[in-house]
CSV table of C-alpha atoms and ligand atoms in Angstrom, one decimal:
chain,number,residue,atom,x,y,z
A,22,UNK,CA,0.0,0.0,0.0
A,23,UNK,CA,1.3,3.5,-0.6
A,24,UNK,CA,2.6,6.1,1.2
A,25,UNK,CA,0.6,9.0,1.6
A,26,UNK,CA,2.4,12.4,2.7
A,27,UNK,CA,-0.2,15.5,3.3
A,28,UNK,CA,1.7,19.0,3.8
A,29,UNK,CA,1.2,22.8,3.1
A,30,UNK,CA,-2.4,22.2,5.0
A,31,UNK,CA,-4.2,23.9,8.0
A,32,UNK,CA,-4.5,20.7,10.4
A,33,UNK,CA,-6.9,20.1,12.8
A,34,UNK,CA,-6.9,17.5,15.2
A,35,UNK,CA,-9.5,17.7,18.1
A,36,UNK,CA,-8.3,15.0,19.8
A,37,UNK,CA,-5.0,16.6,20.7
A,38,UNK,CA,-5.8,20.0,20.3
A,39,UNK,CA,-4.1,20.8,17.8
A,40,UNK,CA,-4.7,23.6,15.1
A,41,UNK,CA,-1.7,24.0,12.9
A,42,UNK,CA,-0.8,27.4,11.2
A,43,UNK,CA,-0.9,26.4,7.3
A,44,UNK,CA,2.4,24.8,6.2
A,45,UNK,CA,3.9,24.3,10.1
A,46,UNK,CA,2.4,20.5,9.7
A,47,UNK,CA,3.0,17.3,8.0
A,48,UNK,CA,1.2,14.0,8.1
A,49,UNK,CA,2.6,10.5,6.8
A,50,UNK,CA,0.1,7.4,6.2
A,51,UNK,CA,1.4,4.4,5.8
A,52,UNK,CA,-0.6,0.9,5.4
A,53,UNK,CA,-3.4,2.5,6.5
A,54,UNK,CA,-2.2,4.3,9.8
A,55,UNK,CA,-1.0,7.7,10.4
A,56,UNK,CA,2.7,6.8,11.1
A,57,UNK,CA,4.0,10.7,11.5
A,58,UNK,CA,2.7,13.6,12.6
A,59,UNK,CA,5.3,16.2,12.2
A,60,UNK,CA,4.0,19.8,14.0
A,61,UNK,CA,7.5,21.0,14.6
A,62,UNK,CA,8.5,22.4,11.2
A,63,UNK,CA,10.6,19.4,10.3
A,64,UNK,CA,9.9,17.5,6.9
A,65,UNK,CA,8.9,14.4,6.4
A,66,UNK,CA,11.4,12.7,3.8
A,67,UNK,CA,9.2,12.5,0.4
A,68,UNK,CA,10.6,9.2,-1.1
A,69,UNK,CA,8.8,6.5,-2.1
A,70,UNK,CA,5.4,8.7,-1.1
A,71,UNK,CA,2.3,10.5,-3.0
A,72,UNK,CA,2.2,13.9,-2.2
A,73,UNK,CA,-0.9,15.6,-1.3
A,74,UNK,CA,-0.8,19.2,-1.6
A,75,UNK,CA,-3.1,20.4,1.1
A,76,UNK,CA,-2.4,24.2,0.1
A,77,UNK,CA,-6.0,26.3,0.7
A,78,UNK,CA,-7.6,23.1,2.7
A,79,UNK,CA,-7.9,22.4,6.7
A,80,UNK,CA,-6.8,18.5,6.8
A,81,UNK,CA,-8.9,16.7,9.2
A,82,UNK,CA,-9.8,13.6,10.8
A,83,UNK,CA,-12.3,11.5,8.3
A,84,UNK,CA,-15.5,12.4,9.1
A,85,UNK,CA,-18.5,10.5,11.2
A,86,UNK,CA,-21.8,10.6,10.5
A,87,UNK,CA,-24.2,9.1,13.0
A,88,UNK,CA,-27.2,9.2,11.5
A,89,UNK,CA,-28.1,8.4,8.1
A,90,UNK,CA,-31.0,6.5,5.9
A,91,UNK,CA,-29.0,4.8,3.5
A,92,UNK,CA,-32.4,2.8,2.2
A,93,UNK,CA,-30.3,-0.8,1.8
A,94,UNK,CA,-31.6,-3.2,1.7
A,95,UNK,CA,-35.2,-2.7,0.3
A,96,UNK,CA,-35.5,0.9,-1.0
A,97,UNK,CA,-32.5,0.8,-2.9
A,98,UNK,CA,-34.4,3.0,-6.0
A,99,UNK,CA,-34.1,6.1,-3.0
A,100,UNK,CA,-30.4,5.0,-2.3
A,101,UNK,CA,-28.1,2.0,-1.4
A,102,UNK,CA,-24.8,1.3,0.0
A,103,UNK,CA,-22.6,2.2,-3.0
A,104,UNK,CA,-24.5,5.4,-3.7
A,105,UNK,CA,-24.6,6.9,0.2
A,106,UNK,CA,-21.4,5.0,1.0
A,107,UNK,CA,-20.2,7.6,-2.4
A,108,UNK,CA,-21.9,10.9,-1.2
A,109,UNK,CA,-20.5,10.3,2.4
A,110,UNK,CA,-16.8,10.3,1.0
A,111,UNK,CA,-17.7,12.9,-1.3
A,112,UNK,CA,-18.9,14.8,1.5
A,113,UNK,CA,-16.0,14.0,3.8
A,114,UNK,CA,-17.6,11.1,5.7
A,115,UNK,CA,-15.5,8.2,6.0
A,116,UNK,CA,-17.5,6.4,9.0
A,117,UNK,CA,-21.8,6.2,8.6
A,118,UNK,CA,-23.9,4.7,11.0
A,119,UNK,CA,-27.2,3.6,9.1
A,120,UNK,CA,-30.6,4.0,10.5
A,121,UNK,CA,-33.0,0.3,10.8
A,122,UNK,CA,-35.5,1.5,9.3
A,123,UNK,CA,-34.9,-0.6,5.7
A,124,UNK,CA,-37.3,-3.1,4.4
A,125,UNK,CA,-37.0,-5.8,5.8
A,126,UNK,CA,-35.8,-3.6,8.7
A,127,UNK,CA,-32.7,-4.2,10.5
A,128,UNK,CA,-34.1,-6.0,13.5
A,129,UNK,CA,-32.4,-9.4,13.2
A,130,UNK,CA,-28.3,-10.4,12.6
A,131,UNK,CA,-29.1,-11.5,9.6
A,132,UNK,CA,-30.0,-8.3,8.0
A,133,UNK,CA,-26.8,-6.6,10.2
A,134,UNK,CA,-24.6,-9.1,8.5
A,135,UNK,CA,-26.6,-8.1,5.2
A,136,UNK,CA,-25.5,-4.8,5.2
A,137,UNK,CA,-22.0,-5.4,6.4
A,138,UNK,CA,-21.4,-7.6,3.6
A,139,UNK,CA,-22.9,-5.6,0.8
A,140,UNK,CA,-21.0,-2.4,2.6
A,141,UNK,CA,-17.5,-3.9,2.9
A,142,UNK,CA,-18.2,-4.8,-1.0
A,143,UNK,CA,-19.9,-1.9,-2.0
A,144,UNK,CA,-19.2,1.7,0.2
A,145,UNK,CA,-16.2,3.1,-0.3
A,146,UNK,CA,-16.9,4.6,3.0
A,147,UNK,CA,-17.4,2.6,6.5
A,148,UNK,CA,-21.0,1.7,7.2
A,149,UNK,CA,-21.8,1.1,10.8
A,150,UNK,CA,-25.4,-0.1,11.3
A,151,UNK,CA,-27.8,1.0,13.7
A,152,UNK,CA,-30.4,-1.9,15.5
A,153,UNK,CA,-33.8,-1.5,15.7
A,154,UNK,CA,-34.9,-1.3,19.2
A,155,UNK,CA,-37.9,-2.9,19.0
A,156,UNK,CA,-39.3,-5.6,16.2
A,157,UNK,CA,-40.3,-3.9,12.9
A,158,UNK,CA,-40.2,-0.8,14.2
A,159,UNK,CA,-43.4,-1.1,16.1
A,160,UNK,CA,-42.7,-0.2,19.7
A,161,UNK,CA,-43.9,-3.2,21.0
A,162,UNK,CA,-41.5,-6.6,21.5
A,163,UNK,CA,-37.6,-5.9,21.8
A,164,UNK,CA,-34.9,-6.9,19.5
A,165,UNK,CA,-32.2,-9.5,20.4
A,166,UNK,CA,-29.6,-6.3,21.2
A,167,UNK,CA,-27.0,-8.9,22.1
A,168,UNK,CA,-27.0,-11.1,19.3
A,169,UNK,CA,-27.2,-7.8,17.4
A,170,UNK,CA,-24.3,-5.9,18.3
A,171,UNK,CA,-22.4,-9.4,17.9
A,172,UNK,CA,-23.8,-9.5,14.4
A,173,UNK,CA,-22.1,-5.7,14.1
A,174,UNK,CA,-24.6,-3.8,15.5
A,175,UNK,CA,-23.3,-0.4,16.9
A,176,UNK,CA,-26.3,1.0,18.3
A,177,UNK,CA,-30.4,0.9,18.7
A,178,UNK,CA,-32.6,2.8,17.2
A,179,UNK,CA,-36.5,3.0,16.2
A,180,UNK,CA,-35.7,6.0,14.5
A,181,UNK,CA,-38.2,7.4,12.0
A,182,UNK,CA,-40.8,6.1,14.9
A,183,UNK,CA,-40.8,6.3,17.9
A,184,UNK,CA,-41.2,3.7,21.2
A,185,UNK,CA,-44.8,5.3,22.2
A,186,UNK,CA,-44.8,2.4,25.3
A,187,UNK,CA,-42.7,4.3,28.4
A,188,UNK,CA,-42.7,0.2,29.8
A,189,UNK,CA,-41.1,-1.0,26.2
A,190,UNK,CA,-39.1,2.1,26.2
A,191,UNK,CA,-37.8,1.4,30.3
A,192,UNK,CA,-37.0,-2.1,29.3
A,193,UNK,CA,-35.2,-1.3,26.2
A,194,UNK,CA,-32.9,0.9,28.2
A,195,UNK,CA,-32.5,-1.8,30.5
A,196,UNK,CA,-31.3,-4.4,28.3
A,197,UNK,CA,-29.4,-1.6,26.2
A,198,UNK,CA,-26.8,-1.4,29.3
A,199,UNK,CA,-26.4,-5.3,29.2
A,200,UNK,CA,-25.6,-4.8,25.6
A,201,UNK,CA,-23.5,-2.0,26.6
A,202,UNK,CA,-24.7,-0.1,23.6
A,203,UNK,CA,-26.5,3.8,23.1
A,204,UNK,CA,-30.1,3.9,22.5
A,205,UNK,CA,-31.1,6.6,19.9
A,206,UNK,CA,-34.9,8.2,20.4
A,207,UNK,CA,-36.7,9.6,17.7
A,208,UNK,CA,-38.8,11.9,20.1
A,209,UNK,CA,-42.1,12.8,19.2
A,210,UNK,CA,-45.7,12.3,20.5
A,211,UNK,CA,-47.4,10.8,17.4
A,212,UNK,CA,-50.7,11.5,19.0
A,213,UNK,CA,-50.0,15.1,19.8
A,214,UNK,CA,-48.1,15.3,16.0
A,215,UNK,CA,-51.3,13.9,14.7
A,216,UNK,CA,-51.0,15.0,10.6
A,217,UNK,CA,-48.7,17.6,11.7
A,218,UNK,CA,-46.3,18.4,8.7
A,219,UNK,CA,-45.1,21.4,9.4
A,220,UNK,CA,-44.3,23.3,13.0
A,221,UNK,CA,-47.1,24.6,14.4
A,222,UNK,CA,-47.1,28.4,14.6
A,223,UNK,CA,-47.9,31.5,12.3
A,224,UNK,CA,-46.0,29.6,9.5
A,225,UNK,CA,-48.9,26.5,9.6
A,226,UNK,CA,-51.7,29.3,10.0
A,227,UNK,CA,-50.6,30.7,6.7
A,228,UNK,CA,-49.9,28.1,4.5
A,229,UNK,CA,-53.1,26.5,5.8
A,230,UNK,CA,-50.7,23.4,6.8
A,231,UNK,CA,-51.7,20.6,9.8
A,232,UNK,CA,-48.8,21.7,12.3
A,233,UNK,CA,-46.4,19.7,14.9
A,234,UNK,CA,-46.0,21.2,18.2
A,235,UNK,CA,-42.7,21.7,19.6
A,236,UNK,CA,-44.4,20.3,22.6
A,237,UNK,CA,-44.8,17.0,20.9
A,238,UNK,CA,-40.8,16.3,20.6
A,239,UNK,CA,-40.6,18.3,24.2
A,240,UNK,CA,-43.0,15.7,25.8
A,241,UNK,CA,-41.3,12.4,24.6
A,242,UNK,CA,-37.6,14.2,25.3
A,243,UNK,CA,-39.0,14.8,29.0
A,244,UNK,CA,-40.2,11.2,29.2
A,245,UNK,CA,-37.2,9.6,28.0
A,246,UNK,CA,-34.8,11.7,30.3
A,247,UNK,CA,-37.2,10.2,33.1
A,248,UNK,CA,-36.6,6.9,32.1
A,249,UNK,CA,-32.8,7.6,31.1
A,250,UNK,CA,-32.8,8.2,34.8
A,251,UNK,CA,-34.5,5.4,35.7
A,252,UNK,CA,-32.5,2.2,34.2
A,253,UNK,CA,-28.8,4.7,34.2
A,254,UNK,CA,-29.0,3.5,30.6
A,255,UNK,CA,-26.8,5.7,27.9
A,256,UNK,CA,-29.9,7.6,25.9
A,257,UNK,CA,-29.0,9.9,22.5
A,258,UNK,CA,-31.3,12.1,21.6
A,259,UNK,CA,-31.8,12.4,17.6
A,260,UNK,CA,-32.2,15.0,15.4
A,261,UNK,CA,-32.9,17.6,18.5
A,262,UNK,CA,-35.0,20.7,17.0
A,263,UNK,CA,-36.8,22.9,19.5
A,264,UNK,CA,-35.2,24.9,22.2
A,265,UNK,CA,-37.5,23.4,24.9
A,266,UNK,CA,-35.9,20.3,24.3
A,267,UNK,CA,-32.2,22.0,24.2
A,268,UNK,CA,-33.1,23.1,27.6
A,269,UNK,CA,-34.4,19.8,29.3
A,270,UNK,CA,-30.8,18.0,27.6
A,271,UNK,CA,-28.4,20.7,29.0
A,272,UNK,CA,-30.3,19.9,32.9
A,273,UNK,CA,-30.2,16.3,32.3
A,274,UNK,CA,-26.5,16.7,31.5
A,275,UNK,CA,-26.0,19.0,34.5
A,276,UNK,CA,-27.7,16.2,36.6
A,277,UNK,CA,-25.2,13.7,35.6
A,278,UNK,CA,-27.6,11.8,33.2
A,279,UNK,CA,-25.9,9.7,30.4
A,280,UNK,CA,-27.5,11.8,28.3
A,281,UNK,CA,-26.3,13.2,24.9
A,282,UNK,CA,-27.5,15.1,21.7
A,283,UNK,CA,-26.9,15.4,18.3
A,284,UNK,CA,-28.4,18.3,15.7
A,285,UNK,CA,-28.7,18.1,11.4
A,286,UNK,CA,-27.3,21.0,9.6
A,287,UNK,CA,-31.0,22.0,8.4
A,288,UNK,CA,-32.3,22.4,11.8
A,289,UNK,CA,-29.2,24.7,12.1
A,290,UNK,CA,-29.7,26.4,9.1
A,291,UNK,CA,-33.5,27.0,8.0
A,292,UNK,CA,-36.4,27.8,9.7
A,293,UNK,CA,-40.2,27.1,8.9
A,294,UNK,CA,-40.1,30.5,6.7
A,295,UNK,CA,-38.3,28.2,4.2
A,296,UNK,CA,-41.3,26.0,3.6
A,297,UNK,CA,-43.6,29.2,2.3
A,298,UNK,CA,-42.9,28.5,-1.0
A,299,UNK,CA,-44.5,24.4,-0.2
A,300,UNK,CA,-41.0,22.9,-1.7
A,301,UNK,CA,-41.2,19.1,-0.1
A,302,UNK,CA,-37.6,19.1,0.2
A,303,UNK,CA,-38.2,21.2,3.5
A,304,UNK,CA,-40.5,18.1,5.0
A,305,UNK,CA,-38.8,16.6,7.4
A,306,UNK,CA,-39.4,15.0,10.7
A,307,UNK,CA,-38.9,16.7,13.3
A,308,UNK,CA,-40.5,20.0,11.1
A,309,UNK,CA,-38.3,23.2,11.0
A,310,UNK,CA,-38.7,25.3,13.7
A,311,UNK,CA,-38.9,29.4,14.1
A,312,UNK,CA,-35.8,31.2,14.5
A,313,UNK,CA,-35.8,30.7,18.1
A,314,UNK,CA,-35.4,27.2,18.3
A,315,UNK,CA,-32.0,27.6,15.7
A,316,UNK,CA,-31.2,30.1,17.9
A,317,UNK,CA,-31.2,28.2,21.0
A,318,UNK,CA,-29.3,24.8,18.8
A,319,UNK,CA,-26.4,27.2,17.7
A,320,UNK,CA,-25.8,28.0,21.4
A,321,UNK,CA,-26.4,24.4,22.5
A,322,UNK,CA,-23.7,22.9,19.8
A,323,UNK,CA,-21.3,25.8,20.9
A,324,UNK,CA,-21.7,25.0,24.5
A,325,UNK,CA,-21.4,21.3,24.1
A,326,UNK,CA,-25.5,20.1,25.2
A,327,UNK,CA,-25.4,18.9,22.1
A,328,UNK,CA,-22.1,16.8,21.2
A,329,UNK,CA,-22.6,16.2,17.4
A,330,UNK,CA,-23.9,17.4,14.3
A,331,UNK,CA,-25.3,14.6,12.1
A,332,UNK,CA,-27.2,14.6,8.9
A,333,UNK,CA,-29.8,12.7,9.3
A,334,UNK,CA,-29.5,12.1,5.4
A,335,UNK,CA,-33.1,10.7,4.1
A,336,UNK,CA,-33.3,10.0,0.8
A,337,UNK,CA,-36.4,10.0,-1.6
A,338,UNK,CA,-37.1,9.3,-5.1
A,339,UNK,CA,-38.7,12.7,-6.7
A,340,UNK,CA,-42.1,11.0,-7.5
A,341,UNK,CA,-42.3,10.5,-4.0
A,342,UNK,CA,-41.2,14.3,-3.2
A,343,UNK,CA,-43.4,15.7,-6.3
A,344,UNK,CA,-46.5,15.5,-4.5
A,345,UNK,CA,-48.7,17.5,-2.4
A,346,UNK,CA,-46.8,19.1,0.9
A,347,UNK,CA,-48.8,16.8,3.1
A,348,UNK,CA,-48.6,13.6,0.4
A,349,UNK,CA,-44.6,13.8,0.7
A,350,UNK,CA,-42.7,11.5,2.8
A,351,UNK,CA,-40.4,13.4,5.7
A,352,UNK,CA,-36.8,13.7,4.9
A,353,UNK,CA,-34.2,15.6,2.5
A,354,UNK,CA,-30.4,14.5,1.4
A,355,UNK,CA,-27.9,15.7,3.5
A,356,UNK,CA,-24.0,13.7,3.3
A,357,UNK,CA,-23.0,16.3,0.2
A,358,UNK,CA,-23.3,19.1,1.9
A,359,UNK,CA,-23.4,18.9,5.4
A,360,UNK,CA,-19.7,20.7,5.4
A,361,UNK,CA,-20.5,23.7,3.1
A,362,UNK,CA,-23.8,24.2,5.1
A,363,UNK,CA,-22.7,23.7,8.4
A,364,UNK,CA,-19.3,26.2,8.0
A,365,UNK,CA,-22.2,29.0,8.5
A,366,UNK,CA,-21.5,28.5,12.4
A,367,UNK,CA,-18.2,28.8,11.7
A,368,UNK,CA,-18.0,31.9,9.6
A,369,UNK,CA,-20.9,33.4,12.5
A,370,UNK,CA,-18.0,33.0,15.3
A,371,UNK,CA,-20.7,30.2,17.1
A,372,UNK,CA,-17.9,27.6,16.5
A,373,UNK,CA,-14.3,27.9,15.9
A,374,UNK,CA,-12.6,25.5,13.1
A,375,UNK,CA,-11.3,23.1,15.8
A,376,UNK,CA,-14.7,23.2,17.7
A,377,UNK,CA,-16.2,22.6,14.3
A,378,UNK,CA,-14.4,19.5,13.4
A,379,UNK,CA,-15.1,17.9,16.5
A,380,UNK,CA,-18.6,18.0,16.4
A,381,UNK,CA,-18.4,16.5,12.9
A,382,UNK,CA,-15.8,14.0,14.1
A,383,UNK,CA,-14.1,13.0,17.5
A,384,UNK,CA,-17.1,13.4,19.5
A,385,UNK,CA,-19.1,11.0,17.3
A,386,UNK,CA,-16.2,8.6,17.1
A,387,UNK,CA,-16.4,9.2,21.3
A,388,UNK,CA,-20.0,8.5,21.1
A,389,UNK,CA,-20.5,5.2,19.3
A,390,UNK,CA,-17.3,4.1,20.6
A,391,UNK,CA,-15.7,3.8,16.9
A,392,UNK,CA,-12.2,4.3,16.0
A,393,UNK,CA,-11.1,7.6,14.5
A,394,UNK,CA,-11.6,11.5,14.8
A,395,UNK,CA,-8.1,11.5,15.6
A,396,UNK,CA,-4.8,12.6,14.0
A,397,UNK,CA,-2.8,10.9,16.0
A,398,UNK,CA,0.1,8.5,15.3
A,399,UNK,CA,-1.0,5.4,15.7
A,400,UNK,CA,-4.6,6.4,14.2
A,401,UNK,CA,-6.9,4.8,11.7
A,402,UNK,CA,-5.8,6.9,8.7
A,403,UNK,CA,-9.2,8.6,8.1
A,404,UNK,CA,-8.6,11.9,6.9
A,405,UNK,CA,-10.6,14.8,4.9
A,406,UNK,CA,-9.0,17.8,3.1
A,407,UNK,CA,-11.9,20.7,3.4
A,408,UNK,CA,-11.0,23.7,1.2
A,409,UNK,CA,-13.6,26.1,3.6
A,410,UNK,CA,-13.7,29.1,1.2
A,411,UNK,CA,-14.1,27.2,-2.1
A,412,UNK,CA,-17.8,28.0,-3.4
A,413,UNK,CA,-19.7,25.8,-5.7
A,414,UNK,CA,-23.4,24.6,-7.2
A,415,UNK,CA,-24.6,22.3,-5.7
A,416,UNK,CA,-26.4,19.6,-8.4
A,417,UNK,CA,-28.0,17.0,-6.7
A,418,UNK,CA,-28.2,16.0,-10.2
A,419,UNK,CA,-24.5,15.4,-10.5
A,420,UNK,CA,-24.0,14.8,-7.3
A,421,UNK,CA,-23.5,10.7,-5.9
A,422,UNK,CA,-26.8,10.2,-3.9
A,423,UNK,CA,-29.4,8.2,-6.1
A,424,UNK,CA,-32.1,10.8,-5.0
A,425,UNK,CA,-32.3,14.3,-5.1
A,426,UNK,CA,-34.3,15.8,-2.5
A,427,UNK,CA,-32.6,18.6,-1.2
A,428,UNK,CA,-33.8,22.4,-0.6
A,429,UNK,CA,-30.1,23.7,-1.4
A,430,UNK,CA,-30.5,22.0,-5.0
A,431,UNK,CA,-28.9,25.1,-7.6
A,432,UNK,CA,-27.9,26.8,-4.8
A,433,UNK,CA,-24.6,28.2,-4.4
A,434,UNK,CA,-22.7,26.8,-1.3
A,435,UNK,CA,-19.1,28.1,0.2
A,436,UNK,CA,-16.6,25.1,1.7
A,437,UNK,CA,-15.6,21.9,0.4
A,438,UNK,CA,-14.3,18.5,0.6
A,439,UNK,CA,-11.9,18.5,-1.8
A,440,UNK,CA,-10.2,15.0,-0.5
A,441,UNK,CA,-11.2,11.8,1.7
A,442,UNK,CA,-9.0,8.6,2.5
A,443,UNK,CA,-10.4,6.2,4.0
A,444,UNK,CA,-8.3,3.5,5.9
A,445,UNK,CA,-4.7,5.0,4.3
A,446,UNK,CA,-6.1,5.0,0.6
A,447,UNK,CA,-7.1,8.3,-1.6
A,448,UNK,CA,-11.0,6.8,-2.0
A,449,UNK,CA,-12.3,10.4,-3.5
A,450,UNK,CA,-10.5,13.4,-5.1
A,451,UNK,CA,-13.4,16.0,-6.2
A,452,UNK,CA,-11.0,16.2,-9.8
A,453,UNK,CA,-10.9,13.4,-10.0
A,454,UNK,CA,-14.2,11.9,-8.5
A,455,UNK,CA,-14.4,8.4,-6.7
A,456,UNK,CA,-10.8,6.6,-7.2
A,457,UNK,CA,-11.7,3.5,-5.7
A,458,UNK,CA,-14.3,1.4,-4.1
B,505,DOR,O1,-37.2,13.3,8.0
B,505,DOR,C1,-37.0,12.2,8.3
B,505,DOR,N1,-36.8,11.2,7.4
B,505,DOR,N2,-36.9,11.9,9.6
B,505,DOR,C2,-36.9,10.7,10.1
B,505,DOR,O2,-36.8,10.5,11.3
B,505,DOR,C3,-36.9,9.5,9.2
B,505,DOR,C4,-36.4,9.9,7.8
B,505,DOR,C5,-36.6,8.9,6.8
B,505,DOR,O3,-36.4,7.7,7.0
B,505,DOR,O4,-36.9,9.3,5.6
């Protein structure tokens, strides 16, 4: 395997600290490890290595995505492994962790070892799958979680629904710690959401829309802190929209609760104003929320209530999407441009580069216990180049998802992944495109 030596680059390594004036660093790979991190001005002898000119780009650990729908096996006509396994390295992902809900869902080994297989085949990045927590997806008998997470399982998750039963939901947590493996809520009252598509608020009044409360995520988060309190199980909060709910995480956290948080870049980014114009790219479950709520997740990322961002990439076909607002299935693409969307908090001051990269990267490595988001020599070599100031249109057309449900479709974007190696080998090059699978 080659040698890989990265220079002239702004590196930023979380896990140490470290953020690297441009050209004062110099990383060597080497059968799939970094094997030298030089940060003392020193160079790295270039024989026998390919050089990777890092000039313009911060070079980071690869990034981790802990929540995506990557639709295999069953849906594969919205996406499959090979196509969101090529939009996360495209997007600087080198590590997803795949949501259950996939037809059959992912409730028993067989299905894990499924998508394992197909992945190691198929992704050029590395798919980690997510459990369901409870048969089918129906909140009401438990999954085997041991034999799971010995099939490969990471972590559980009835996301898309959610466990409506506080007793199934208690005993999942239970058996969760025997498993010693996170539990992942997808909170929300379904009675109180009702037909809800939207939030409810001025924006639902106006476009004559059947809203969501924010009370119906707020009810379920309450609950499941309760009952994260009860069994001391580890509970992770998905997709995390309202600032009711931001405040009941940060005093669970404050209590000592093993309770953590993740937010998508469009619940950072757009508000419920963005669905005037009815575009069913901006359905999604949990709805967007007014500008208070974004508010109130910026501060919550910065302060560290909420450790991650994730994407919660959902893809749909666009006869699915092309259909009446309250016709159109939840959920909108989100791997491609989670960087370029994201940097917003970045260039606002709300997180600096470093700060940035770890909520993309070493805290999600932290919190499915995974290897990476480090740097370090000694580390998985799983490393993005992000140029931050590049701009581009974003195609979802051209782009490497199968689907193309996405409200920043012909929009101009600033920042992006210009590089991704995945376990020591140049997997995408954005010249170049996807070098190998
Ligand atoms: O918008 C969403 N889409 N939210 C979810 O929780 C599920 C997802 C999907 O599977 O499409």
């Amino acid at each position: 395997m080659s040698k890989i030596l990265i220079r002239n680059g702004r590196f930023l390594d979380p896990s140490t600290d470290t953020d690297l004036p441009p050209g004062a660093g110099e990383l060597l790979i080497e059968n799939g490890r970094v094997v030298a991190f030089e940060t003392g001005g020193n160079p790295i002898p270039e024989e026998g290595t390919e050089i990777l000119d890092a000039e313009g780009a911060w070079v980071v650990p690869g990034l981790i995505d802990v929540h995506a729908h990557l639709r295999e096996p069953g849906q594969e006509y919205k996406e499959d492994l090979a196509s969101g396994g090529t939009a996360a390295v495209a997007g600087g992902f080198t590590q997803v962790a795949c949501m259950a809900n996939t037809a059959p869902v992912n409730d028993d080994p067989s299905v894990t070892k499924y998508i394992l297989d197909r992945a190691e085949k198929e992704s050029p990045a590395k798919i980690r799958p997510i459990a369901a927590a409870t048969q089918g997806l129906l909140g009401e008998v438990m999954t085997e979680m041991v034999a799971l997470k010995e099939a490969g399982a990471i972590a559980f998750s009835d996301d898309g629904a959610t466990i409506s039963d506080a007793a199934v939901m208690r005993r999942v947590l239970e058996y969760s710690r025997m498993a010693d493996a996170i539990v992942i809520v997808h909170a929300e009252d379904c009675a109180l959401r009702g037909a809800g598509v939207v939030n409810e608020g001025t924006v639902s009044t106006k476009l004559g829309l059947p809203g969501n409360p924010a009370a119906a995520e707020e009810i379920m988060v309450a609950r499941d802190i309760r009952l994260a309190a009860l069994t001391g199980a580890k509970l992770h909060i998905a997709h995390v929209s309202t600032a009711g709910a931001v405040h009941m995480i940060r005093k669970a956290r404050e209590a000592g609760l093993l309770v953590t948080a993740e937010v998508t870049p469009h619940h950072l980014t757009l508000t419920d104003e963005d669905t005037m114009g009815f575009d069913t790219s901006t359905r999604v479950a949990p709805p967007l929320r007014r500008q208070t709520d974004v508010d109130a997740l910026r501060r919550a990322l910065a302060d560290g209530t909420i450790d991650v961002i994730a994407t919660d990439h959902a893809p749909h076909a666009s006869y699915e999407k092309e259909v009446e607002f309250t016709e159109a299935p939840p959920g909108m693409l989100g791997l491609e441009t989670a960087v370029a969307v994201c940097l917003d908090l970045v260039r606002d001051g709300t997180l600096t580069p470093i700060e940035f990269i770890r909520r993309l990267s070493t805290n999600a490595a932290g919190l499915l216990s995974l290897e990476g988001g480090s740097l370090k020599v000694g580390s998985v070599a799983d490393v993005a180049l992000i140029e931050p100031n590049q701009e581009w249109n974003y195609d979802p057309a051209r782009g490497f998802s199968k689907s193309r449900n996405s409200p920043w479709a012909g929009q101009s974007l600033t920042g992006r992944v210009t590089a991704t190696i995945v376990d020591g080998r140049l997997i995408y090059d954005h010249e170049r495109g996807v070098l190998i699978r």
